[in-house]
Coordinates of N, CA, C and O in Angstrom, one line a residue:
V1 N 73.4 48.2 178.4 CA 72.2 47.7 177.8 C 71.0 47.9 178.7 O 69.9 48.2 178.2
A2 N 71.2 47.7 180.0 CA 70.1 47.8 180.9 C 69.5 49.2 180.9 O 68.3 49.3 181.3
S3 N 70.2 50.2 180.5 CA 69.7 51.6 180.6 C 68.8 51.9 179.3 O 68.2 53.0 179.3
L4 N 68.8 51.1 178.3 CA 68.0 51.4 177.1 C 66.6 51.2 177.4 O 66.1 50.4 178.2
K5 N 65.7 52.0 176.7 CA 64.3 51.9 176.8 C 63.8 50.5 176.5 O 62.9 50.0 177.1
A6 N 64.4 49.8 175.6 CA 64.0 48.5 175.1 C 64.6 47.4 176.0 O 64.4 46.2 175.7
A7 N 65.3 47.7 177.0 CA 66.0 46.7 177.8 C 65.0 45.7 178.4 O 65.4 44.5 178.6
R8 N 63.8 46.0 178.7 CA 62.9 45.1 179.3 C 62.4 44.1 178.2 O 61.9 43.0 178.5
L9 N 62.5 44.4 176.9 CA 62.0 43.5 175.9 C 62.7 42.2 175.8 O 62.1 41.1 175.7
P10 N 64.0 42.1 175.9 CA 64.7 40.8 175.7 C 64.8 40.0 177.0 O 65.6 39.1 177.1
G11 N 64.1 40.4 178.0 CA 64.3 39.8 179.3 C 63.7 38.4 179.6 O 63.9 37.8 180.6
G12 N 62.9 37.9 178.7 CA 62.3 36.5 178.9 C 60.9 36.6 179.5 O 60.6 35.8 180.4
D13 N 60.1 37.6 179.2 CA 58.8 37.7 179.7 C 57.8 36.7 179.1 O 58.1 36.1 178.0
R14 N 56.7 36.4 179.7 CA 55.6 35.6 179.2 C 56.1 34.2 178.7 O 56.0 33.8 177.6
D15 N 56.8 33.5 179.6 CA 57.2 32.1 179.4 C 58.2 32.0 178.2 O 58.4 31.0 177.6
Q16 N 58.9 33.1 177.9 CA 59.9 33.1 176.9 C 61.3 32.9 177.6 O 61.5 33.4 178.7
P17 N 62.2 32.3 176.9 CA 63.6 32.1 177.6 C 64.3 33.4 177.7 O 64.1 34.3 177.0
T18 N 65.2 33.4 178.7 CA 66.0 34.6 178.9 C 66.9 34.8 177.7 O 67.4 33.9 177.2
R19 N 67.0 36.1 177.3 CA 67.8 36.4 176.1 C 69.3 36.6 176.5 O 69.6 36.9 177.6
H20 N 70.1 36.4 175.5 CA 71.6 36.5 175.7 C 72.1 37.9 175.6 O 72.6 38.4 174.6
I21 N 71.9 38.6 176.7 CA 72.2 40.0 176.8 C 73.7 40.3 176.7 O 74.2 41.2 176.1
E22 N 74.5 39.4 177.3 CA 76.0 39.5 177.1 C 76.4 39.5 175.7 O 77.3 40.2 175.3
A23 N 75.8 38.6 174.9 CA 76.1 38.5 173.4 C 75.7 39.8 172.7 O 76.4 40.3 171.8
L24 N 74.6 40.4 173.2 CA 74.1 41.7 172.6 C 75.2 42.8 172.9 O 75.6 43.5 172.1
A25 N 75.6 42.8 174.2 CA 76.6 43.8 174.6 C 77.9 43.6 173.8 O 78.5 44.6 173.3
D26 N 78.3 42.4 173.7 CA 79.6 42.1 172.9 C 79.4 42.6 171.5 O 80.4 43.1 170.9
T27 N 78.3 42.4 170.9 CA 78.0 42.8 169.5 C 78.1 44.3 169.4 O 78.7 44.8 168.4
I28 N 77.4 45.0 170.3 CA 77.4 46.4 170.2 C 78.8 47.0 170.4 O 79.3 47.9 169.7
I29 N 79.6 46.4 171.3 CA 81.0 46.8 171.5 C 81.8 46.5 170.3 O 82.6 47.4 169.8
G30 N 81.7 45.4 169.7 CA 82.4 45.0 168.5 C 82.2 45.9 167.3 O 83.1 46.3 166.6
I31 N 80.9 46.2 167.1 CA 80.5 47.1 166.0 C 81.1 48.5 166.3 O 81.6 49.2 165.4
S32 N 81.0 49.0 167.5 CA 81.5 50.3 167.9 C 83.0 50.4 167.7 O 83.6 51.4 167.2
L33 N 83.8 49.3 168.0 CA 85.2 49.3 167.8 C 85.6 49.3 166.3 O 86.5 50.0 165.9
L34 N 84.8 48.5 165.6 CA 85.0 48.5 164.1 C 84.8 49.9 163.5 O 85.7 50.4 162.7
I35 N 83.8 50.6 163.9 CA 83.5 51.9 163.4 C 84.6 52.9 163.9 O 85.1 53.7 163.1
S36 N 85.0 52.8 165.1 CA 86.0 53.8 165.6 C 87.4 53.5 165.0 O 88.1 54.5 164.7
D37 N 87.7 52.3 164.6 CA 88.9 52.0 164.0 C 89.0 52.4 162.5 O 90.0 52.6 161.9
H38 N 87.8 52.5 161.9 CA 87.7 52.8 160.4 C 86.7 53.9 160.2 O 86.0 53.9 159.1
V39 N 86.6 54.9 161.1 CA 85.5 55.9 161.0 C 85.5 56.7 159.7 O 84.5 57.0 159.1
A40 N 86.7 56.9 159.1 CA 86.8 57.7 157.9 C 86.3 56.9 156.7 O 85.9 57.5 155.6
Q41 N 86.1 55.6 156.8 CA 85.7 54.8 155.6 C 84.2 54.6 155.6 O 83.6 54.3 154.5
F42 N 83.5 54.7 156.7 CA 82.1 54.4 156.8 C 81.3 55.6 156.6 O 81.5 56.6 157.3
A43 N 80.3 55.5 155.7 CA 79.3 56.6 155.5 C 78.1 56.2 156.3 O 77.4 57.1 156.9
E44 N 77.8 54.9 156.4 CA 76.5 54.5 157.0 C 76.6 53.0 157.3 O 77.1 52.2 156.5
I45 N 76.1 52.6 158.5 CA 75.9 51.2 158.8 C 74.5 51.0 159.4 O 74.1 51.8 160.3
E46 N 73.8 50.0 158.9 CA 72.5 49.7 159.4 C 72.4 48.2 159.6 O 72.7 47.4 158.8
I47 N 71.9 47.9 160.8 CA 71.6 46.5 161.1 C 70.1 46.4 161.6 O 69.8 47.0 162.6
S48 N 69.3 45.7 160.9 CA 67.9 45.7 161.2 C 67.2 44.4 160.7 O 67.2 44.2 159.5
P49 N 66.7 43.7 161.6 CA 66.8 43.7 163.0 C 68.0 42.9 163.5 O 68.5 42.1 162.8
L50 N 68.4 43.3 164.7 CA 69.4 42.5 165.4 C 68.7 41.7 166.4 O 68.1 42.2 167.3
M51 N 68.6 40.4 166.2 CA 67.7 39.5 167.0 C 68.6 38.9 168.1 O 69.7 38.4 167.9
V52 N 68.1 39.1 169.3 CA 68.8 38.5 170.5 C 68.1 37.2 170.8 O 67.0 37.1 171.1
G53 N 68.9 36.1 170.7 CA 68.4 34.8 170.9 C 68.4 34.4 172.4 O 68.9 35.1 173.3
P54 N 68.0 33.2 172.7 CA 68.1 32.6 174.0 C 69.5 32.6 174.5 O 70.4 32.7 173.7
A55 N 69.7 32.5 175.8 CA 71.0 32.5 176.4 C 72.1 31.6 175.7 O 73.2 32.0 175.6
S56 N 71.7 30.5 175.1 CA 72.6 29.6 174.5 C 72.8 29.9 173.0 O 73.7 29.3 172.4
R57 N 72.1 30.9 172.4 CA 72.1 31.1 171.0 C 72.8 32.4 170.5 O 73.1 32.5 169.3
G58 N 73.0 33.3 171.3 CA 73.7 34.6 170.9 C 72.8 35.5 170.2 O 71.6 35.6 170.4
V59 N 73.3 36.3 169.2 CA 72.6 37.2 168.4 C 72.7 36.9 166.9 O 73.6 36.2 166.5
C60 N 71.8 37.4 166.2 CA 71.8 37.2 164.7 C 71.3 38.5 164.0 O 70.2 39.0 164.4
A61 N 72.0 39.0 163.1 CA 71.5 40.1 162.2 C 70.8 39.5 161.0 O 71.4 38.8 160.3
A62 N 69.5 39.9 160.9 CA 68.7 39.4 159.8 C 69.1 40.1 158.5 O 69.1 39.5 157.4
D63 N 69.5 41.4 158.6 CA 69.9 42.2 157.5 C 70.9 43.2 157.9 O 70.7 43.8 159.0
A64 N 71.9 43.5 157.1 CA 72.8 44.6 157.4 C 73.2 45.3 156.1 O 73.2 44.6 155.0
M65 N 73.5 46.5 156.2 CA 73.9 47.3 155.1 C 75.1 48.2 155.6 O 75.0 48.8 156.6
V66 N 76.1 48.2 154.8 CA 77.3 49.1 155.0 C 77.5 49.9 153.8 O 77.7 49.3 152.7
R67 N 77.5 51.2 153.9 CA 77.9 52.1 152.8 C 79.2 52.8 153.1 O 79.3 53.4 154.2
L68 N 80.1 52.6 152.2 CA 81.5 53.2 152.4 C 81.5 54.6 151.8 O 80.8 54.8 150.8
R69 N 82.4 55.4 152.3 CA 82.7 56.7 151.6 C 83.5 56.4 150.4 O 84.3 55.5 150.4
P70 N 83.4 57.3 149.4 CA 84.2 57.1 148.2 C 85.7 57.3 148.6 O 86.0 58.1 149.5
A71 N 86.5 56.5 147.9 CA 88.0 56.6 148.2 C 88.5 58.0 147.7 O 88.1 58.5 146.7
R72 N 89.4 58.6 148.6 CA 90.0 59.8 148.2 C 91.2 59.5 147.3 O 92.0 58.6 147.6
R73 N 91.4 60.4 146.3 CA 92.6 60.1 145.4 C 93.6 61.2 145.6 O 93.4 62.3 145.9

């Protein structure tokens, strides 16, 4: 997460609380594992925005869309 261009954004600048970066990393890993386990079924996944809360609050997806591939017969 620290290598991303936006890594400085959730850091708690300007009197804002430190963001829960570990929860963000856990979420990215969890989504990646879900996709890798079911790659043939997903056509598209979009999460926007994924909000990183203060250290005690974790992350929250405001909106998510999953489009599955048609079932093969």
